[in-house]
CSV table of C-alpha atoms in Angstrom, one decimal:
chain,number,residue,atom,x,y,z
Z,135,UNK,CA,-30.0,-15.2,36.3
Z,136,UNK,CA,-32.0,-18.4,37.0
Z,137,UNK,CA,-30.9,-21.2,39.2
Z,138,UNK,CA,-31.5,-24.9,38.3
Z,139,UNK,CA,-32.7,-27.1,41.1
Z,140,UNK,CA,-34.1,-30.6,41.8
Z,141,UNK,CA,-36.0,-31.7,44.9
Z,142,UNK,CA,-36.9,-35.3,45.6
Z,143,UNK,CA,-39.2,-36.8,48.3
Z,144,UNK,CA,-40.3,-40.4,48.9
Z,145,UNK,CA,-43.2,-41.5,51.1
Z,146,UNK,CA,-44.9,-44.8,51.8
Z,147,UNK,CA,-48.7,-44.6,51.7
Z,148,UNK,CA,-51.3,-46.9,53.2
Z,149,UNK,CA,-53.2,-47.0,49.8
Z,150,UNK,CA,-53.2,-48.9,46.6
Z,151,UNK,CA,-51.5,-47.5,43.4
Z,152,UNK,CA,-54.9,-46.8,41.9
Z,153,UNK,CA,-55.9,-44.8,45.0
Z,154,UNK,CA,-52.6,-42.8,44.9
Z,155,UNK,CA,-53.1,-42.1,41.2
Z,156,UNK,CA,-56.6,-40.7,41.8
Z,157,UNK,CA,-55.2,-38.4,44.5
Z,158,UNK,CA,-52.2,-37.1,42.5
Z,159,UNK,CA,-53.4,-37.0,38.9
Z,160,UNK,CA,-57.0,-35.7,39.0
Z,161,UNK,CA,-58.5,-32.3,40.0
Z,162,UNK,CA,-60.8,-33.6,42.7
Z,163,UNK,CA,-58.0,-35.8,44.1
Z,164,UNK,CA,-55.5,-33.0,44.3
Z,165,UNK,CA,-58.1,-30.7,45.8
Z,166,UNK,CA,-58.5,-33.2,48.7
Z,167,UNK,CA,-54.9,-32.7,50.0
Z,168,UNK,CA,-52.9,-30.1,48.1
Z,169,UNK,CA,-53.1,-26.3,48.0
Z,170,UNK,CA,-55.7,-24.3,46.0
Z,171,UNK,CA,-57.9,-25.8,43.3
Z,172,UNK,CA,-56.5,-28.0,40.5
Z,173,UNK,CA,-57.7,-29.2,37.1
Z,174,UNK,CA,-56.1,-31.9,35.0
Z,175,UNK,CA,-56.8,-32.9,31.4
Z,176,UNK,CA,-56.3,-36.7,31.5
Z,177,UNK,CA,-53.8,-37.2,28.7
Z,178,UNK,CA,-50.2,-36.5,27.7
Z,179,UNK,CA,-50.1,-33.1,26.2
Z,180,UNK,CA,-53.2,-32.1,28.2
Z,181,UNK,CA,-53.5,-28.9,30.3
Z,182,UNK,CA,-53.3,-28.8,34.1
Z,183,UNK,CA,-53.8,-25.8,36.3
Z,184,UNK,CA,-53.5,-24.6,39.9
Z,185,UNK,CA,-55.6,-21.7,41.1
Z,186,UNK,CA,-54.8,-20.0,44.5
Z,187,UNK,CA,-55.5,-16.6,45.9
Z,188,UNK,CA,-57.0,-15.5,42.5
Z,189,UNK,CA,-53.9,-16.5,40.5
Z,190,UNK,CA,-53.8,-19.4,38.1
Z,191,UNK,CA,-50.6,-21.3,37.1
Z,192,UNK,CA,-50.9,-23.4,34.0
Z,193,UNK,CA,-48.8,-26.4,32.9
Z,194,UNK,CA,-48.7,-29.1,30.3
Z,195,UNK,CA,-49.0,-32.8,31.1
Z,196,UNK,CA,-45.7,-34.3,30.0
Z,197,UNK,CA,-46.3,-37.9,31.2
Z,198,UNK,CA,-49.6,-39.8,31.7
Z,199,UNK,CA,-49.2,-43.5,32.7
Z,200,UNK,CA,-52.2,-44.3,34.9
Z,201,UNK,CA,-51.1,-46.0,38.1
Z,202,UNK,CA,-47.4,-45.5,37.4
Z,203,UNK,CA,-46.3,-42.0,36.4
Z,204,UNK,CA,-47.7,-38.5,36.1
Z,205,UNK,CA,-45.7,-35.3,35.3
Z,206,UNK,CA,-46.3,-31.8,34.2
Z,207,UNK,CA,-44.3,-28.7,33.4
Z,208,UNK,CA,-45.1,-25.0,33.4
Z,209,UNK,CA,-44.4,-22.6,30.6
Z,210,UNK,CA,-41.1,-20.7,31.2
Z,211,UNK,CA,-41.5,-17.1,32.3
Z,212,UNK,CA,-39.7,-14.1,30.9
Z,213,UNK,CA,-36.7,-14.8,33.1
Z,214,UNK,CA,-36.6,-18.5,32.1
Z,215,UNK,CA,-38.0,-19.8,35.4
Z,216,UNK,CA,-40.3,-22.8,35.3
Z,217,UNK,CA,-41.4,-25.7,37.5
Z,218,UNK,CA,-41.7,-29.4,36.5
Z,219,UNK,CA,-43.4,-32.0,38.7
Z,220,UNK,CA,-43.1,-35.8,38.4
Z,221,UNK,CA,-44.9,-38.4,40.5
Z,222,UNK,CA,-43.7,-42.0,40.3
Z,223,UNK,CA,-45.9,-44.7,41.8
Z,224,UNK,CA,-44.7,-48.2,43.0
Z,225,UNK,CA,-47.0,-50.7,44.5
Z,226,UNK,CA,-45.8,-52.7,47.5
Z,227,UNK,CA,-47.0,-55.8,49.3
Z,228,UNK,CA,-50.2,-55.8,51.4
Z,229,UNK,CA,-51.7,-52.9,49.5
Z,230,UNK,CA,-49.2,-50.1,50.3
Z,231,UNK,CA,-47.6,-47.8,47.8
Z,232,UNK,CA,-44.4,-45.8,47.6
Z,233,UNK,CA,-44.7,-42.4,46.0
Z,234,UNK,CA,-41.7,-40.6,44.7
Z,235,UNK,CA,-42.0,-36.9,44.0
Z,236,UNK,CA,-39.4,-35.1,41.9
Z,237,UNK,CA,-39.8,-31.3,41.5
Z,238,UNK,CA,-37.3,-29.5,39.3
Z,239,UNK,CA,-36.9,-26.4,37.2
Z,240,UNK,CA,-35.4,-23.0,37.3
Z,241,UNK,CA,-36.0,-20.5,40.1
Z,242,UNK,CA,-35.4,-16.7,40.1
Z,243,UNK,CA,-32.9,-14.6,42.1
Z,244,UNK,CA,-34.4,-15.4,45.4
Z,245,UNK,CA,-34.0,-19.1,44.7
Z,246,UNK,CA,-32.5,-20.2,48.1
Z,247,UNK,CA,-35.5,-19.0,50.1
Z,248,UNK,CA,-37.9,-20.5,47.5
Z,249,UNK,CA,-36.1,-23.8,47.6
Z,250,UNK,CA,-36.2,-24.1,51.4
Z,251,UNK,CA,-39.8,-23.1,51.5
Z,252,UNK,CA,-40.7,-25.8,48.9
Z,253,UNK,CA,-38.7,-28.5,50.9
Z,254,UNK,CA,-40.6,-27.7,54.1
Z,255,UNK,CA,-43.9,-27.2,52.3
Z,256,UNK,CA,-43.7,-30.6,50.6
Z,257,UNK,CA,-43.2,-32.3,54.0
Z,258,UNK,CA,-46.5,-30.9,55.1
Z,259,UNK,CA,-48.4,-31.6,51.9
Z,260,UNK,CA,-47.1,-35.2,51.6
Z,261,UNK,CA,-48.1,-35.7,55.3
Z,262,UNK,CA,-51.5,-34.4,54.4
Z,263,UNK,CA,-51.7,-36.8,51.5
Z,264,UNK,CA,-50.9,-39.7,53.8
Z,265,UNK,CA,-53.5,-38.5,56.3
Z,266,UNK,CA,-56.1,-38.1,53.5
Z,267,UNK,CA,-55.5,-41.6,52.1
Z,268,UNK,CA,-55.4,-43.2,55.5
Z,269,UNK,CA,-58.5,-41.5,57.1
Z,270,UNK,CA,-60.6,-40.2,54.2
Z,271,UNK,CA,-60.2,-42.7,51.3
Z,272,UNK,CA,-62.6,-42.3,48.5
Z,273,UNK,CA,-63.9,-39.0,49.8
Z,274,UNK,CA,-63.5,-35.7,47.9
Z,275,UNK,CA,-62.2,-32.8,50.0
Z,276,UNK,CA,-63.1,-29.1,49.5
Z,277,UNK,CA,-60.1,-26.8,49.9
Z,278,UNK,CA,-60.3,-23.8,52.2
Z,279,UNK,CA,-57.6,-21.1,52.2
Z,280,UNK,CA,-56.8,-18.0,54.3
Z,281,UNK,CA,-53.8,-15.8,54.7
Z,282,UNK,CA,-52.4,-13.6,57.4
Z,283,UNK,CA,-49.6,-11.3,56.0
Z,284,UNK,CA,-47.1,-9.6,58.3
Z,285,UNK,CA,-47.8,-12.4,60.8
Z,286,UNK,CA,-44.6,-12.1,62.9
Z,287,UNK,CA,-41.8,-14.6,63.7
Z,288,UNK,CA,-42.4,-18.3,64.0
Z,289,UNK,CA,-42.3,-18.1,67.8
Z,290,UNK,CA,-44.9,-15.4,67.8
Z,291,UNK,CA,-47.2,-17.2,65.4
Z,292,UNK,CA,-47.1,-20.6,67.1
Z,293,UNK,CA,-47.6,-19.1,70.5
Z,294,UNK,CA,-50.8,-17.5,69.2
Z,295,UNK,CA,-51.9,-20.7,67.5
Z,296,UNK,CA,-51.2,-22.8,70.6
Z,297,UNK,CA,-53.3,-20.4,72.6
Z,298,UNK,CA,-56.1,-20.7,70.1
Z,299,UNK,CA,-55.8,-24.5,70.3
Z,300,UNK,CA,-56.1,-24.4,74.1
Z,301,UNK,CA,-52.5,-25.7,74.4
Z,302,UNK,CA,-50.2,-24.4,77.2
Z,303,UNK,CA,-46.6,-24.9,76.0
Z,304,UNK,CA,-45.2,-26.5,72.8
Z,305,UNK,CA,-47.4,-28.0,70.2
Z,306,UNK,CA,-46.8,-31.7,69.8
Z,307,UNK,CA,-48.3,-34.6,67.8
Z,308,UNK,CA,-51.1,-36.4,69.6
Z,309,UNK,CA,-52.4,-33.5,71.6
Z,310,UNK,CA,-56.1,-33.0,71.7
Z,311,UNK,CA,-57.2,-29.5,70.7
Z,312,UNK,CA,-60.4,-27.5,70.5
Z,313,UNK,CA,-60.8,-24.5,68.2
Z,314,UNK,CA,-63.5,-21.9,68.2
Z,315,UNK,CA,-64.1,-20.1,64.9
Z,316,UNK,CA,-66.9,-17.6,64.8
Z,317,UNK,CA,-69.6,-18.7,62.5
Z,318,UNK,CA,-68.6,-22.4,62.5
Z,319,UNK,CA,-69.3,-25.3,64.9
Z,320,UNK,CA,-66.7,-26.0,67.6
Z,321,UNK,CA,-63.7,-28.0,66.1
Z,322,UNK,CA,-62.4,-30.9,68.2
Z,323,UNK,CA,-59.4,-32.8,66.9
Z,324,UNK,CA,-55.9,-34.0,67.4
Z,325,UNK,CA,-52.5,-32.6,66.3
Z,326,UNK,CA,-51.4,-35.0,63.6
Z,327,UNK,CA,-48.5,-33.0,62.1
Z,328,UNK,CA,-46.0,-30.9,64.1
Z,329,UNK,CA,-43.3,-29.8,61.8
Z,330,UNK,CA,-42.2,-26.8,63.8
Z,331,UNK,CA,-41.2,-24.1,63.2
Z,332,UNK,CA,-42.8,-24.3,59.8
Z,333,UNK,CA,-46.2,-26.1,60.0
Z,334,UNK,CA,-48.8,-27.7,62.2
Z,335,UNK,CA,-51.7,-30.0,61.3
Z,336,UNK,CA,-55.0,-30.9,63.1
Z,337,UNK,CA,-57.2,-33.8,62.1
Z,338,UNK,CA,-60.9,-34.2,63.0
Z,339,UNK,CA,-63.5,-36.7,62.0
Z,340,UNK,CA,-64.4,-34.7,58.9
Z,341,UNK,CA,-61.5,-32.4,58.1
Z,342,UNK,CA,-57.8,-31.8,57.9
Z,343,UNK,CA,-56.6,-28.3,59.1
Z,344,UNK,CA,-53.2,-27.1,58.1
Z,345,UNK,CA,-51.3,-24.0,59.3
Z,346,UNK,CA,-48.0,-23.0,57.6
Z,347,UNK,CA,-45.6,-20.2,58.5
Z,348,UNK,CA,-43.8,-18.8,55.5
Z,349,UNK,CA,-40.9,-16.3,55.8
Z,350,UNK,CA,-40.0,-14.6,52.5
Z,351,UNK,CA,-38.3,-11.4,51.4
Z,352,UNK,CA,-41.8,-9.9,51.5
Z,353,UNK,CA,-42.2,-10.7,55.2
Z,354,UNK,CA,-43.8,-13.4,57.3
Z,355,UNK,CA,-47.1,-15.0,56.3
Z,356,UNK,CA,-49.4,-17.4,58.1
Z,357,UNK,CA,-51.1,-19.6,55.5
Z,358,UNK,CA,-54.2,-21.7,56.4
Z,359,UNK,CA,-54.8,-24.6,54.0
Z,360,UNK,CA,-57.7,-26.8,55.1
Z,361,UNK,CA,-59.6,-29.6,53.5
Z,362,UNK,CA,-63.2,-30.4,54.4
Z,363,UNK,CA,-64.7,-33.8,53.8
Z,364,UNK,CA,-68.3,-33.6,55.1
Z,365,UNK,CA,-70.9,-33.2,52.4
Z,366,UNK,CA,-72.9,-30.7,54.4
Z,367,UNK,CA,-70.0,-28.2,55.0
Z,368,UNK,CA,-70.1,-24.9,53.1
Z,369,UNK,CA,-66.5,-24.2,51.8
Z,370,UNK,CA,-67.2,-20.5,51.0
Z,371,UNK,CA,-68.7,-19.8,54.4
Z,372,UNK,CA,-65.8,-21.7,56.0
Z,373,UNK,CA,-63.2,-19.7,54.1
Z,374,UNK,CA,-64.8,-16.4,55.2
Z,375,UNK,CA,-64.8,-17.6,58.8
Z,376,UNK,CA,-61.2,-18.8,58.7
Z,377,UNK,CA,-60.0,-15.5,57.1
Z,378,UNK,CA,-61.7,-13.6,59.9
Z,379,UNK,CA,-60.1,-15.9,62.5
Z,380,UNK,CA,-56.6,-15.4,60.9
Z,381,UNK,CA,-57.1,-11.6,60.8
Z,382,UNK,CA,-58.0,-11.6,64.5
Z,383,UNK,CA,-55.4,-14.0,65.7
Z,384,UNK,CA,-53.6,-12.2,68.6
Z,385,UNK,CA,-50.0,-12.4,67.5
Z,386,UNK,CA,-47.7,-10.5,69.9
């Protein structure tokens, strides 16, 4: 039996309504801060899609009001489950914008775990959107993803990640970090998100790196969802390098 839900998040962004619209209602914009790769047909009734880990979810655009409102809805599954997204944009003084996200629909039997994961995940992704608009406006990001299944408990994962960052002790916002990933140049940055025990983010001059711990009924997974903004970076090469890094991460 499906379970109806609704989740709402508000965030103030240092960007104009047009900049926010470009980020939330176009494929290149979504690719610059959200998970996977997105496509959006720019009209009401158009098709949108999200592809991640070889799987594509399709939806129909249900609202298209440039600079104001964008919404879509997936086709219901055999069990009646579906997801609907709505973004509401409100311009404020001095060029800032308030974005309201409303996600609703019907979840399956494991709805409580899914709901809590979505709540925490949106905090990370909206934080990433804010960082993208503040530090990389007008630039298109290339998404890079990697996964470490059976990753261990949050304490085990974040201890290993902290060690890889060169941090002794808890991970906190503002800390300088240095990451070494075989096959890539050294990565020097600052912790810009620390939503422990769920997620951590690192910002550099040309990328946003995101690490998310997800505990499900299928076990614990470490998800890496990065966005590269330098034109000379090779996303395919970076994805291979980060997958190897995740596979070798020494989680106790």
